[in-house]
Short mmCIF file of C-alpha atoms in Angstrom, two decimals:
data_model
loop_
_atom_site.label_atom_id
_atom_site.label_comp_id
_atom_site.label_asym_id
_atom_site.label_seq_id
_atom_site.Cartn_x
_atom_site.Cartn_y
_atom_site.Cartn_z
CA MET A 1 -74.49 24.34 -25.75
CA GLU A 2 -78.35 24.35 -23.32
CA LYS A 3 -79.70 22.93 -25.86
CA LYS A 4 -77.81 19.99 -26.84
CA ILE A 5 -78.33 19.08 -22.89
CA THR A 6 -81.59 19.69 -22.85
CA THR A 7 -82.44 17.10 -25.72
CA ASP A 8 -79.37 14.93 -24.46
CA ARG A 9 -81.76 14.19 -21.02
CA ARG A 10 -85.07 13.83 -22.83
CA ILE A 11 -83.82 11.18 -25.22
CA LEU A 12 -82.06 9.57 -21.95
CA PHE A 13 -85.46 9.72 -20.30
CA THR A 14 -87.65 8.84 -22.57
CA SER A 15 -85.12 5.87 -24.00
CA ALA A 16 -85.33 5.02 -19.53
CA ILE A 17 -88.85 4.60 -19.26
CA ILE A 18 -89.58 2.48 -22.42
CA GLY A 19 -86.72 0.46 -21.41
CA VAL A 20 -88.43 -0.30 -18.18
CA LEU A 21 -91.99 -0.84 -19.90
CA LEU A 22 -90.04 -3.25 -22.03
CA SER A 23 -88.01 -5.22 -19.39
CA PHE A 24 -90.55 -6.94 -17.96
CA PRO A 25 -92.45 -9.02 -20.62
CA LEU A 26 -88.90 -9.34 -22.32
CA THR A 27 -87.44 -10.68 -19.32
CA GLY A 28 -90.51 -12.90 -18.18
CA PHE A 29 -91.68 -14.19 -21.81
CA ILE A 30 -86.97 -14.94 -22.03
CA TYR A 31 -88.53 -17.12 -18.68
CA GLY A 32 -91.10 -18.96 -19.56
CA PHE A 33 -89.28 -19.70 -23.55
CA SER A 34 -86.52 -21.19 -21.35
CA ILE A 35 -88.53 -22.75 -18.40
CA CYS A 36 -90.80 -24.90 -20.18
CA LYS A 37 -90.35 -28.23 -19.09
CA ASP A 38 -93.52 -30.28 -20.81
CA CYS A 39 -93.00 -28.95 -23.80
CA GLY A 40 -91.01 -31.44 -26.22
CA GLU A 41 -89.19 -31.29 -29.40
CA GLY A 42 -89.81 -30.57 -32.88
CA ILE A 43 -92.55 -27.36 -33.66
CA GLY A 44 -95.25 -28.37 -31.49
CA GLY A 45 -92.50 -27.65 -28.36
CA ILE A 46 -91.22 -24.65 -29.91
CA PHE A 47 -95.06 -23.52 -30.01
CA GLY A 48 -95.70 -24.62 -26.80
CA ARG A 49 -92.92 -22.49 -25.49
CA ILE A 50 -93.58 -19.57 -26.78
CA LEU A 51 -97.53 -20.10 -25.47
CA ILE A 52 -95.60 -20.03 -22.13
CA GLY A 53 -93.38 -17.42 -23.36
CA PHE A 54 -96.25 -14.93 -23.33
CA VAL A 55 -98.07 -16.40 -20.77
CA GLU A 56 -95.08 -15.53 -18.51
CA ALA A 57 -94.38 -12.31 -20.10
CA ILE A 58 -98.33 -11.25 -18.55
CA LEU A 59 -97.80 -12.71 -15.14
CA THR A 60 -94.72 -10.90 -14.43
CA THR A 61 -95.48 -8.12 -15.80
CA ILE A 62 -98.29 -8.02 -13.57
CA THR A 63 -96.54 -9.50 -9.86
CA LEU A 64 -93.60 -6.80 -11.23
CA GLY A 65 -91.24 -10.23 -10.35
CA PRO A 66 -91.44 -12.99 -9.11
CA PRO A 67 -92.96 -15.32 -11.91
CA TRP A 68 -95.88 -18.38 -10.94
CA ASP A 69 -94.91 -21.97 -10.57
CA ASN A 70 -98.28 -23.05 -10.79
CA GLU A 71 -101.31 -21.61 -9.95
CA GLY A 72 -101.05 -21.76 -6.39
CA GLY A 73 -98.94 -18.70 -6.08
CA THR A 74 -95.42 -17.27 -7.18
CA ILE A 75 -92.23 -19.97 -6.57
CA SER A 76 -88.65 -19.01 -4.54
CA THR A 77 -87.17 -17.51 -8.03
CA ASN A 78 -87.26 -13.55 -8.77
CA LEU A 79 -86.56 -11.91 -11.67
CA ARG A 80 -85.82 -8.38 -9.90
CA PHE A 81 -82.16 -8.22 -10.59
CA TYR A 82 -82.81 -9.71 -14.11
CA VAL A 83 -85.65 -7.15 -15.05
CA PHE A 84 -83.14 -3.87 -14.32
CA LEU A 85 -80.68 -5.44 -16.06
CA THR A 86 -82.64 -6.16 -19.59
CA ALA A 87 -84.05 -2.46 -18.61
CA LEU A 88 -80.59 -0.90 -18.49
CA ILE A 89 -79.84 -2.96 -21.71
CA ILE A 90 -82.93 -1.68 -23.45
CA THR A 91 -82.53 1.90 -21.90
CA LEU A 92 -78.47 1.66 -23.87
CA ILE A 93 -78.92 0.58 -26.91
CA LEU A 94 -82.05 3.03 -27.34
CA PHE A 95 -80.16 5.66 -26.08
CA LEU A 96 -77.43 5.24 -28.73
CA ILE A 97 -79.57 4.46 -31.54
CA ARG A 98 -81.35 7.87 -30.77
CA LYS A 99 -78.49 9.64 -30.03
CA ARG A 100 -76.73 8.88 -33.66
CA ASN A 101 -79.86 9.61 -35.22
CA GLN A 102 -80.00 13.10 -34.14
CA LYS A 103 -76.44 13.45 -35.25
CA LYS A 104 -77.30 12.28 -39.41
CA TYR A 105 -80.07 15.28 -38.83
#
């Protein structure tokens, strides 16, 4: 019984670490993909949105939440709440997947 509790804690801890590490870039990418104003329609617009998404993923990770509006600095929008929600969702999904795979073996 003690080994099962220790294993569950270890799975939860590693899932939480992975969730936090992935939440900043994922939230930044979603923000950058959806906020692009100058991206046109069609295939060129999609590539522009993906590029802005990757840039915002890096910038959101560097600034730990507030995205950059322009070259001058940050914007009043703060993504920390959404980063927290994303980390929580990723952690829960990873924990449930790893728990299900552990029961199979």
